[in-house]
Amino acid sequence: MLITAVHTHLLHHDLEKPFQSAFSTFHSRRHMLVEIVCDNGLIGWGECLGPADINVAIVKMMTPLLIGKSALDIEPIWNELYSQFRDQGQRGATLTAISGIDIALWDLSGKFYDQPIYQLLGGAYRTQIPAYATGGFRDPSRDRVQSLVEEITGYVEQGFKALKIKIGFGMATDIASIKAVREAIGPNIMLMIDANHGYDLSDAIKIGNIAAQYDIEWFEEPVVPEALNNYRELRNRQPLPVAGGETWHSRWGINEALKQQCVDIIQPDVCGVGGLTEARKIITLADIHHVRLVPHVWGTNIAMAAGLHFHAIIPPAPNAHEARSAHFEFDQTHNPFRSAIVEEPITHHQGIIKVPNGPGLGVTIIREKLAEFAPKP
Ligand code: NI
Ligand code: CA
């Protein structure tokens, strides 16, 4: 099964209403898929996290290294791509590009062997994953607390048992938001906060100490990801479990944070950390360091399917009768192509998602939808 072509697909939607995290304003949704075609007619799909247009450029630069190779030689291809781009590319767009290619190769491999990816990766510990709703971004046109409470109440009504809101909009606003959300959802819904590195150490310590009374499951990306020492110090100076890792790419990036004891919960994204090949290695690192692994997920149903296969193979830690299963991040923000591009849209029922069990990723692309959501020139 030799690779004959590599295609990239941009998907774009202009948002009618922009939304904000601590540091950015989303005016559109723009994601990027990788398609790998083989000489036996099989096609694999992957997705890259991060700046879509840069991913397109890097995947195009990597394409000559792929043509003529066996799509089943996933590890050798990973090593070749990484080593050819290593000198300037140890994290960031090089890794997000490799991730999309790697996922497409696993999809091909699954189709070739007629098995779901989780089976090829050694088998699933679980095929039903509890999900949490990711939302609670800021609507700049509305009152923060009121719009937030309205939105998250909707997630609880949909059956989600866990949800994550954005903070990083100023100490007083954030504390008022967290308090109002906890009062609105009651004591039995899991609640996480994500600062998108919008705080410095001192303010993050204050927020963590105040927010603890509202039973927060984790405090995500409290400070900038370069500040590994601040992460470590934050863990010692406030009571909330600290989470992070969506920008610490590759086994080396993740390992540095784990070695320095930065987090209680490590959050690699399969579309950023280096694909499923690298994500599998992160499972070993998290195991060795005894850190909880809860993947980050952000993208279309291709990214979500890859994330679900990753979730399926994460061992329970510790192994126990009532072992906890890492919750799956289910982005609830407006994105009309997220599920429209596949024949088997990924949905939840009462907050539970089934891992696709068809060959490869287990989802089938609808090409007309790729055309419909292609960026207009
Ligand atoms: Ni729209
Ligand atoms: Ca995040």
Short mmCIF file of C-alpha atoms and ligand atoms in Angstrom, two decimals:
data_model
loop_
_atom_site.label_atom_id
_atom_site.label_comp_id
_atom_site.label_asym_id
_atom_site.label_seq_id
_atom_site.Cartn_x
_atom_site.Cartn_y
_atom_site.Cartn_z
CA MET A 1 0.00 0.00 0.00
CA LEU A 2 2.18 2.82 -1.33
CA ILE A 3 1.37 6.50 -0.89
CA THR A 4 0.59 8.18 -4.24
CA ALA A 5 -0.82 11.57 -3.18
CA VAL A 6 -1.26 13.84 -0.17
CA HIS A 7 -4.00 16.49 -0.24
CA THR A 8 -4.88 19.22 2.23
CA HIS A 9 -8.39 20.57 2.81
CA LEU A 10 -9.21 23.85 4.52
CA LEU A 11 -12.63 24.25 6.10
CA HIS A 12 -13.93 27.71 6.94
CA HIS A 13 -16.98 29.36 8.45
CA ASP A 14 -17.33 33.05 9.34
CA LEU A 15 -18.92 33.35 12.76
CA GLU A 16 -22.06 35.43 13.00
CA LYS A 17 -21.14 36.19 16.63
CA PRO A 18 -17.46 36.28 17.64
CA PHE A 19 -16.44 34.68 20.95
CA GLN A 20 -13.41 35.16 23.17
CA SER A 21 -10.94 33.23 25.27
CA ALA A 22 -8.58 35.07 27.63
CA PHE A 23 -6.29 36.17 24.82
CA SER A 24 -8.02 35.71 21.48
CA THR A 25 -11.20 36.62 19.64
CA PHE A 26 -12.63 33.98 17.30
CA HIS A 27 -14.18 35.58 14.21
CA SER A 28 -14.27 32.36 12.21
CA ARG A 29 -13.82 28.62 12.44
CA ARG A 30 -10.98 27.38 10.28
CA HIS A 31 -9.69 23.82 10.43
CA MET A 32 -7.48 21.71 8.20
CA LEU A 33 -7.70 18.06 7.12
CA VAL A 34 -5.04 15.84 5.56
CA GLU A 35 -6.00 13.24 2.95
CA ILE A 36 -3.52 10.51 2.01
CA VAL A 37 -4.20 8.40 -1.09
CA CYS A 38 -2.62 4.99 -1.76
CA ASP A 39 -2.05 2.93 -4.90
CA ASN A 40 -4.60 0.28 -3.80
CA GLY A 41 -7.35 2.91 -3.74
CA LEU A 42 -7.53 3.29 0.05
CA ILE A 43 -7.69 6.82 1.46
CA GLY A 44 -6.85 7.98 4.98
CA TRP A 45 -7.89 11.16 6.79
CA GLY A 46 -6.20 13.19 9.49
CA GLU A 47 -6.53 16.60 11.07
CA CYS A 48 -4.01 19.17 12.29
CA LEU A 49 -4.50 21.34 15.37
CA GLY A 50 -3.55 24.99 15.12
CA PRO A 51 -3.02 27.54 12.38
CA ALA A 52 -4.67 25.86 9.41
CA ASP A 53 -2.85 27.68 6.62
CA ILE A 54 0.59 27.07 8.13
CA ASN A 55 -0.30 23.39 8.51
CA VAL A 56 -1.19 23.31 4.80
CA ALA A 57 2.22 24.74 3.89
CA ILE A 58 4.17 22.33 6.10
CA VAL A 59 2.20 19.26 4.98
CA LYS A 60 2.98 20.29 1.38
CA MET A 61 6.68 20.55 2.27
CA MET A 62 6.54 17.07 3.85
CA THR A 63 4.70 15.47 0.93
CA PRO A 64 7.82 14.52 -1.11
CA LEU A 65 9.01 12.54 1.93
CA LEU A 66 5.77 10.53 1.84
CA ILE A 67 5.25 9.72 -1.85
CA GLY A 68 6.18 6.10 -2.66
CA LYS A 69 6.44 5.05 1.00
CA SER A 70 4.35 2.22 2.43
CA ALA A 71 1.51 3.76 4.42
CA LEU A 72 1.87 0.93 6.94
CA ASP A 73 5.39 2.08 7.92
CA ILE A 74 4.00 4.60 10.36
CA GLU A 75 6.89 4.75 12.84
CA PRO A 76 9.63 5.04 10.19
CA ILE A 77 7.66 7.79 8.44
CA TRP A 78 7.20 9.66 11.75
CA ASN A 79 10.91 9.49 12.45
CA GLU A 80 11.84 10.67 8.97
CA LEU A 81 9.44 13.63 9.02
CA TYR A 82 10.53 14.68 12.49
CA SER A 83 14.24 14.35 11.80
CA GLN A 84 14.03 16.30 8.52
CA PHE A 85 12.31 19.22 10.28
CA ARG A 86 13.93 18.87 13.69
CA ASP A 87 16.40 21.76 13.54
CA GLN A 88 13.70 24.42 13.58
CA GLY A 89 10.68 22.33 14.33
CA GLN A 90 10.72 20.66 17.71
CA ARG A 91 7.25 21.92 18.56
CA GLY A 92 4.46 24.02 17.08
CA ALA A 93 3.42 23.75 13.44
CA THR A 94 5.91 21.01 12.56
CA LEU A 95 4.34 18.74 15.14
CA THR A 96 0.76 19.71 14.27
CA ALA A 97 1.52 18.93 10.60
CA ILE A 98 3.09 15.56 11.48
CA SER A 99 0.03 14.86 13.66
CA GLY A 100 -2.43 15.21 10.78
CA ILE A 101 -0.28 13.00 8.53
CA ASP A 102 0.19 10.40 11.26
CA ILE A 103 -3.55 10.18 11.97
CA ALA A 104 -4.25 9.70 8.25
CA LEU A 105 -1.69 6.85 8.19
CA TRP A 106 -3.39 5.15 11.16
CA ASP A 107 -6.74 5.57 9.39
CA LEU A 108 -5.22 3.87 6.32
CA SER A 109 -3.72 1.12 8.43
CA GLY A 110 -7.08 0.43 10.06
CA LYS A 111 -8.78 0.28 6.69
CA PHE A 112 -6.06 -2.04 5.35
CA TYR A 113 -6.36 -4.48 8.28
CA ASP A 114 -10.13 -3.90 8.55
CA GLN A 115 -9.88 -2.96 12.23
CA PRO A 116 -10.63 0.15 14.29
CA ILE A 117 -7.49 2.08 15.23
CA TYR A 118 -7.86 1.32 18.95
CA GLN A 119 -7.57 -2.39 18.09
CA LEU A 120 -4.32 -1.85 16.18
CA LEU A 121 -3.00 0.18 19.13
CA GLY A 122 -3.37 -2.79 21.44
CA GLY A 123 -7.06 -2.80 22.28
CA ALA A 124 -9.59 -0.65 24.11
CA TYR A 125 -10.02 -0.39 27.87
CA ARG A 126 -13.41 1.20 27.15
CA THR A 127 -15.52 2.00 24.10
CA GLN A 128 -17.88 4.46 25.79
CA ILE A 129 -16.35 7.68 27.03
CA PRO A 130 -17.91 10.23 29.38
CA ALA A 131 -17.72 13.66 27.77
CA TYR A 132 -17.54 17.15 29.15
CA ALA A 133 -18.93 20.21 27.40
CA THR A 134 -16.33 22.83 26.53
CA GLY A 135 -17.89 26.24 26.22
CA GLY A 136 -18.33 29.29 28.35
CA PHE A 137 -16.27 31.51 26.10
CA ARG A 138 -17.01 35.24 26.46
CA ASP A 139 -19.66 36.80 24.26
CA PRO A 140 -18.32 40.36 24.10
CA SER A 141 -21.77 41.73 23.29
CA ARG A 142 -23.42 40.44 26.49
CA ASP A 143 -23.20 40.50 30.26
CA ARG A 144 -20.59 37.88 31.15
CA VAL A 145 -22.24 36.18 34.08
CA GLN A 146 -25.77 36.11 32.69
CA SER A 147 -24.81 34.82 29.23
CA LEU A 148 -22.49 32.22 30.78
CA VAL A 149 -25.17 30.86 33.11
CA GLU A 150 -27.69 30.63 30.26
CA GLU A 151 -25.21 28.74 28.10
CA ILE A 152 -24.04 26.21 30.67
CA THR A 153 -27.58 25.51 31.85
CA GLY A 154 -28.23 24.32 28.30
CA TYR A 155 -25.38 21.80 28.55
CA VAL A 156 -26.80 20.34 31.75
CA GLU A 157 -30.22 20.08 30.07
CA GLN A 158 -28.54 18.19 27.21
CA GLY A 159 -27.36 15.57 29.70
CA PHE A 160 -23.72 16.56 30.22
CA LYS A 161 -22.48 15.65 33.69
CA ALA A 162 -19.31 17.72 33.33
CA LEU A 163 -18.43 21.06 31.78
CA LYS A 164 -15.59 23.52 31.40
CA ILE A 165 -15.80 27.30 31.30
CA LYS A 166 -13.31 29.91 30.23
CA ILE A 167 -11.80 32.34 32.70
CA GLY A 168 -9.04 34.91 32.32
CA PHE A 169 -11.31 37.95 32.01
CA GLY A 170 -10.22 39.64 35.23
CA MET A 171 -10.25 38.40 38.80
CA ALA A 172 -13.61 39.85 39.91
CA THR A 173 -15.46 38.76 36.76
CA ASP A 174 -13.99 35.27 36.94
CA ILE A 175 -14.87 34.73 40.59
CA ALA A 176 -18.42 35.98 39.97
CA SER A 177 -18.68 33.67 36.93
CA ILE A 178 -17.44 30.56 38.76
CA LYS A 179 -19.76 31.22 41.72
CA ALA A 180 -22.79 31.81 39.49
CA VAL A 181 -22.10 28.70 37.42
CA ARG A 182 -21.69 26.45 40.45
CA GLU A 183 -24.93 27.80 41.94
CA ALA A 184 -26.73 27.26 38.62
CA ILE A 185 -25.55 23.66 38.02
CA GLY A 186 -25.73 22.43 41.62
CA PRO A 187 -23.22 20.20 43.40
CA ASN A 188 -23.35 17.10 41.17
CA ILE A 189 -21.96 18.42 37.88
CA MET A 190 -18.19 18.34 37.37
CA LEU A 191 -16.84 21.85 36.72
CA MET A 192 -13.48 22.81 35.24
CA ILE A 193 -11.95 26.26 34.63
CA ASP A 194 -9.58 27.14 31.77
CA ALA A 195 -7.61 30.39 31.87
CA ASN A 196 -5.95 29.94 28.45
CA HIS A 197 -2.78 31.21 30.18
CA GLY A 198 -4.41 34.58 30.89
CA TYR A 199 -2.97 34.95 34.41
CA ASP A 200 0.42 35.42 35.98
CA LEU A 201 1.49 33.35 38.95
CA SER A 202 0.29 35.72 41.68
CA ASP A 203 -3.22 36.10 40.29
CA ALA A 204 -3.46 32.40 39.46
CA ILE A 205 -2.65 31.59 43.10
CA LYS A 206 -5.41 33.96 44.25
CA ILE A 207 -7.98 32.57 41.81
CA GLY A 208 -7.16 28.98 42.71
CA ASN A 209 -7.52 29.62 46.44
CA ILE A 210 -10.86 31.41 46.04
CA ALA A 211 -12.28 29.05 43.38
CA ALA A 212 -11.57 25.96 45.52
CA GLN A 213 -14.77 26.54 47.55
CA TYR A 214 -16.79 25.91 44.36
CA ASP A 215 -15.47 22.36 43.87
CA ILE A 216 -13.36 22.77 40.73
CA GLU A 217 -12.13 19.58 39.09
CA TRP A 218 -9.08 21.22 37.53
CA PHE A 219 -7.50 24.61 36.77
CA GLU A 220 -6.34 24.51 33.12
CA GLU A 221 -3.54 26.55 31.56
CA PRO A 222 -3.35 29.02 34.44
CA VAL A 223 -0.13 30.65 33.24
CA VAL A 224 1.87 30.80 30.00
CA PRO A 225 3.15 27.38 28.94
CA GLU A 226 6.81 28.47 28.90
CA ALA A 227 6.65 29.17 32.66
CA LEU A 228 7.23 25.62 33.86
CA ASN A 229 8.53 26.89 37.20
CA ASN A 230 5.33 28.90 37.70
CA TYR A 231 3.24 25.82 37.02
CA ARG A 232 5.17 23.92 39.65
CA GLU A 233 4.90 26.72 42.19
CA LEU A 234 1.18 27.14 41.55
CA ARG A 235 0.61 23.51 42.47
CA ASN A 236 2.21 24.17 45.84
CA ARG A 237 0.41 27.43 46.62
CA GLN A 238 -3.26 26.72 45.90
CA PRO A 239 -5.41 23.61 46.28
CA LEU A 240 -6.82 22.99 42.78
CA PRO A 241 -5.39 20.25 40.55
CA VAL A 242 -3.42 22.00 37.79
CA ALA A 243 -3.90 20.90 34.16
CA GLY A 244 -2.07 21.76 30.94
CA GLY A 245 -0.24 20.40 27.95
CA GLU A 246 -2.13 21.26 24.76
CA THR A 247 0.91 23.27 23.58
CA TRP A 248 3.66 21.01 24.95
CA HIS A 249 4.20 19.03 21.79
CA SER A 250 6.04 15.73 21.31
CA ARG A 251 7.26 13.29 23.93
CA TRP A 252 10.08 15.70 24.77
CA GLY A 253 7.82 18.70 25.34
CA ILE A 254 5.45 16.69 27.51
CA ASN A 255 8.27 14.96 29.36
CA GLU A 256 9.92 18.23 30.35
CA ALA A 257 6.70 19.41 32.03
CA LEU A 258 6.24 16.03 33.72
CA LYS A 259 9.85 15.92 34.94
CA GLN A 260 9.42 19.35 36.48
CA GLN A 261 6.18 18.26 38.20
CA CYS A 262 4.18 21.05 36.55
CA VAL A 263 0.75 19.42 36.40
CA ASP A 264 -1.61 17.02 38.10
CA ILE A 265 -3.34 16.41 34.76
CA ILE A 266 -1.51 16.27 31.42
CA GLN A 267 -3.55 17.23 28.33
CA PRO A 268 -1.87 16.29 25.04
CA ASP A 269 -3.92 16.80 21.87
CA VAL A 270 -3.57 13.92 19.41
CA CYS A 271 -3.72 16.46 16.53
CA GLY A 272 -0.86 18.50 18.03
CA VAL A 273 1.40 16.29 20.11
CA GLY A 274 2.51 14.27 17.07
CA GLY A 275 -0.46 12.10 16.15
CA LEU A 276 -1.48 8.75 17.58
CA THR A 277 2.08 7.42 17.26
CA GLU A 278 3.32 10.06 19.70
CA ALA A 279 0.16 10.07 21.83
CA ARG A 280 0.74 6.39 22.59
CA LYS A 281 4.21 7.32 23.92
CA ILE A 282 2.67 10.02 26.12
CA ILE A 283 0.55 7.30 27.77
CA THR A 284 3.80 5.67 28.88
CA LEU A 285 5.20 8.98 30.15
CA ALA A 286 2.05 9.76 32.14
CA ASP A 287 2.17 6.26 33.58
CA ILE A 288 5.82 6.55 34.61
CA HIS A 289 5.25 9.96 36.22
CA HIS A 290 1.91 8.93 37.81
CA VAL A 291 0.11 11.89 36.33
CA ARG A 292 -3.52 11.76 35.19
CA LEU A 293 -3.93 11.90 31.39
CA VAL A 294 -6.97 13.76 30.05
CA PRO A 295 -6.50 14.57 26.34
CA HIS A 296 -7.28 17.96 24.83
CA VAL A 297 -9.61 17.88 21.80
CA TRP A 298 -10.46 20.74 19.42
CA GLY A 299 -11.59 20.25 15.85
CA THR A 300 -13.91 18.43 13.48
CA ASN A 301 -15.21 14.88 13.78
CA ILE A 302 -11.88 13.70 12.32
CA ALA A 303 -10.01 15.17 15.29
CA MET A 304 -12.74 13.90 17.62
CA ALA A 305 -12.58 10.36 16.21
CA ALA A 306 -8.78 10.34 16.59
CA GLY A 307 -9.23 11.63 20.15
CA LEU A 308 -11.77 8.90 20.94
CA HIS A 309 -9.41 6.14 19.75
CA PHE A 310 -6.72 7.70 21.96
CA HIS A 311 -9.09 7.81 24.95
CA ALA A 312 -10.00 4.18 24.38
CA ILE A 313 -6.42 2.97 24.94
CA ILE A 314 -5.55 5.00 28.05
CA PRO A 315 -5.16 2.48 30.89
CA PRO A 316 -7.11 3.05 34.10
CA ALA A 317 -4.73 4.52 36.67
CA PRO A 318 -4.84 3.22 39.25
CA ASN A 319 -6.48 0.00 38.11
CA ALA A 320 -9.51 -0.37 40.40
CA HIS A 321 -13.10 -1.59 40.36
CA GLU A 322 -14.34 1.98 40.20
CA ALA A 323 -11.52 3.33 38.04
CA ARG A 324 -12.20 6.77 36.65
CA SER A 325 -12.32 7.26 32.89
CA ALA A 326 -10.82 10.47 31.52
CA HIS A 327 -13.57 12.78 30.30
CA PHE A 328 -13.59 13.61 26.58
CA GLU A 329 -13.49 17.29 25.63
CA PHE A 330 -16.55 18.02 23.48
CA ASP A 331 -16.38 21.55 22.04
CA GLN A 332 -19.87 23.05 22.00
CA THR A 333 -19.06 26.34 20.27
CA HIS A 334 -20.65 27.14 16.93
CA ASN A 335 -19.08 25.16 14.07
CA PRO A 336 -21.44 24.07 11.29
CA PHE A 337 -18.92 21.74 9.62
CA ARG A 338 -17.74 19.94 12.78
CA SER A 339 -20.05 16.96 12.20
CA ALA A 340 -21.49 17.84 8.79
CA ILE A 341 -18.39 16.54 6.97
CA VAL A 342 -18.87 12.89 8.02
CA GLU A 343 -21.57 10.31 7.43
CA GLU A 344 -21.45 9.18 11.08
CA PRO A 345 -21.64 12.39 13.13
CA ILE A 346 -20.15 12.01 16.61
CA THR A 347 -22.78 12.74 19.23
CA HIS A 348 -23.26 12.13 22.93
CA HIS A 349 -26.16 10.53 24.75
CA GLN A 350 -26.56 11.78 28.33
CA GLY A 351 -22.93 12.88 28.21
CA ILE A 352 -21.54 9.57 26.91
CA ILE A 353 -19.85 9.15 23.50
CA LYS A 354 -19.30 5.82 21.75
CA VAL A 355 -15.87 5.25 20.20
CA PRO A 356 -16.36 4.64 16.44
CA ASN A 357 -15.80 0.95 15.73
CA GLY A 358 -15.54 0.90 11.94
CA PRO A 359 -12.18 0.33 10.21
CA GLY A 360 -9.56 3.04 10.85
CA LEU A 361 -11.00 6.17 12.42
CA GLY A 362 -14.48 4.77 11.75
CA VAL A 363 -15.82 7.88 10.07
CA THR A 364 -16.55 8.52 6.38
CA ILE A 365 -15.91 11.90 4.77
CA ILE A 366 -18.64 13.52 2.68
CA ARG A 367 -16.73 15.25 -0.11
CA GLU A 368 -19.56 17.58 -1.09
CA LYS A 369 -19.39 19.02 2.44
CA LEU A 370 -15.65 19.66 2.10
CA ALA A 371 -16.46 21.67 -1.03
CA GLU A 372 -19.32 23.47 0.68
CA PHE A 373 -17.12 24.63 3.56
CA ALA A 374 -13.96 25.32 1.54
CA PRO A 375 -12.81 28.94 2.03
CA LYS A 376 -14.16 31.27 -0.64
CA PRO A 377 -11.40 33.07 -2.53
NI NI B 1 -22.82 30.16 11.46
CA CA B 2 -7.68 24.64 26.93
#
